[in-house]
Structure formats: structure tokens, C-alpha cells
XYZ file of C-alpha atoms in Angstrom:
135
model
C 86.958 120.286 54.769
C 84.011 118.633 56.809
C 83.662 115.229 58.018
C 80.511 112.971 57.920
C 79.971 110.701 61.034
C 78.020 107.448 60.168
C 75.922 107.419 63.245
C 74.347 103.900 62.567
C 78.058 102.316 62.284
C 79.249 104.052 65.611
C 76.456 102.887 67.437
C 76.774 99.291 66.187
C 80.626 99.254 67.135
C 79.355 100.179 70.314
C 76.668 97.321 70.858
C 79.532 95.036 69.167
C 81.551 95.398 72.798
C 78.565 93.692 74.798
C 77.078 90.295 74.663
C 74.689 88.797 76.604
C 75.571 84.879 77.298
C 72.706 82.343 78.241
C 74.770 79.112 77.452
C 78.308 77.818 77.400
C 80.785 79.716 75.352
C 83.949 79.373 74.176
C 85.898 82.979 73.956
C 88.030 83.686 70.813
C 90.644 86.618 70.542
C 88.130 88.604 68.370
C 86.082 89.236 71.488
C 88.760 91.170 73.245
C 87.489 94.319 74.821
C 83.985 92.707 74.871
C 81.869 92.744 78.071
C 79.588 89.619 78.792
C 76.578 89.792 80.550
C 75.982 86.215 82.279
C 72.073 86.172 81.860
C 70.811 82.664 82.756
C 69.088 81.483 85.486
C 71.178 77.872 84.674
C 74.704 78.854 84.891
C 77.182 77.454 82.279
C 81.083 77.491 81.456
C 82.823 80.092 79.423
C 86.189 78.834 78.215
C 89.020 81.133 77.930
C 91.411 80.728 74.584
C 95.089 80.137 75.283
C 97.249 83.189 76.534
C 97.804 86.044 74.071
C 98.826 89.480 75.128
C 96.334 92.340 75.193
C 93.506 90.257 74.963
C 90.791 91.281 78.033
C 87.194 90.679 78.675
C 84.854 91.810 81.564
C 81.949 89.646 83.027
C 79.247 90.918 84.983
C 76.147 89.021 86.594
C 73.261 90.278 84.677
C 70.541 87.923 86.357
C 70.132 85.810 89.654
C 71.256 82.254 88.755
C 68.374 79.402 90.227
C 70.224 76.329 89.720
C 74.169 76.025 89.015
C 76.996 78.269 89.067
C 78.799 80.347 85.994
C 82.360 79.550 85.680
C 84.964 81.263 83.494
C 88.136 78.510 83.067
C 91.454 79.563 81.702
C 92.412 75.716 80.747
C 96.124 75.093 81.322
C 96.577 78.944 81.647
C 96.915 80.807 85.089
C 94.845 82.999 86.228
C 96.745 85.654 88.763
C 95.113 88.797 91.133
C 92.597 89.857 93.283
C 88.841 89.900 93.644
C 87.130 91.732 96.356
C 84.551 89.739 97.993
C 81.999 91.140 100.598
C 84.734 93.434 101.186
C 87.360 91.286 102.052
C 90.538 90.461 99.333
C 90.723 87.368 98.007
C 93.895 86.505 96.081
C 94.266 84.130 93.305
C 97.414 82.549 92.221
C 97.780 80.352 89.560
C 94.096 79.810 89.400
C 92.491 78.093 86.271
C 88.876 78.559 87.292
C 86.777 81.722 88.427
C 83.132 81.065 90.034
C 80.222 83.069 90.209
C 78.454 81.078 92.882
C 74.928 80.163 92.405
C 72.631 81.670 95.413
C 75.763 83.748 96.579
C 75.713 85.860 93.596
C 74.470 89.225 92.896
C 73.454 91.582 90.023
C 76.555 93.496 89.322
C 79.029 91.074 90.329
C 81.705 91.206 88.228
C 85.530 90.043 87.136
C 87.759 91.783 84.525
C 90.672 89.422 82.872
C 93.738 91.212 80.924
C 96.230 89.097 79.276
C 99.872 89.580 79.574
C 100.891 86.757 77.399
C 101.749 84.818 80.072
C 99.042 84.798 82.563
C 95.334 86.244 82.791
C 95.524 88.950 85.411
C 92.201 89.356 87.293
C 90.323 92.072 89.022
C 86.811 91.669 90.074
C 84.203 92.274 92.898
C 81.413 90.303 94.462
C 78.982 91.792 96.979
C 78.157 88.723 99.419
C 80.547 86.468 101.076
C 81.430 83.426 98.354
C 79.825 85.207 95.504
C 83.070 84.755 93.677
C 85.428 82.124 94.313
C 89.062 81.252 92.675
C 90.630 77.277 92.099
């Protein structure tokens, strides 16, 4: 028995896992597993949904900012974890906002968020001092 692979559908599934953001965006559970490229010179706010185990997202700076920050906000949900910024560990405990700072960001800076059902668990890397801050 032979198996037929529909290449166009397989390729489409790969590209469905990425999205370029150029304006404010409210994430949905159906976005889980996606990589979001932050690609607007004027930053914007990305809002996480309520916590749900198994949901995950990745955000990568894809273009230099020229006017404002990009933020990822968890609302009442808490963000826990560590980002490595300019070689130093920055611990986040009970944070609600991740900021990619205008003027300090570098293309390729990133954060990943994975939800355990209680918190958003964070890991990321920023090239320059204060490129990623937690509040």
C-alpha cells in the first residue's frame, strides 16, 4: 500500500505555525504553538488569553523599532521564569508584562511562553542591556 503526501497541505501547516504581527493582537488558544514575528517599527501590545495547560507561544523581534515598545501582557495571569539579557539572568516572579524595549531591542531577541494551567512559564534572550524587561 502506498501513501500519498499532499505537499501543498503539509507546507501550509508549516506556515500556519508562524505569523507576522504589525499591530496590537489578542491571542487565541488556537494560536498555540505559533511563532510570532514582531515586525512593526511602532510597537504594539500582544495580549495573552487566560491560562490553560499546554498553550505556548514564541515571540521574535523581526524588525528594529523606531518609536515605541512591544509588550506581551498576561493580564491577571502571572508570568514566571527567566530571560537572559546581555548575558545576565533576569528572574521574573509574578510578572504580568514582558517588554521588548524600543532602542534596546535587536532583531532575533525572543521569548517563549508555556502555560502549565496556573502560570505562564517564560524563557527568552535579549542581546543588549534592558532589551527585554519584566514587570
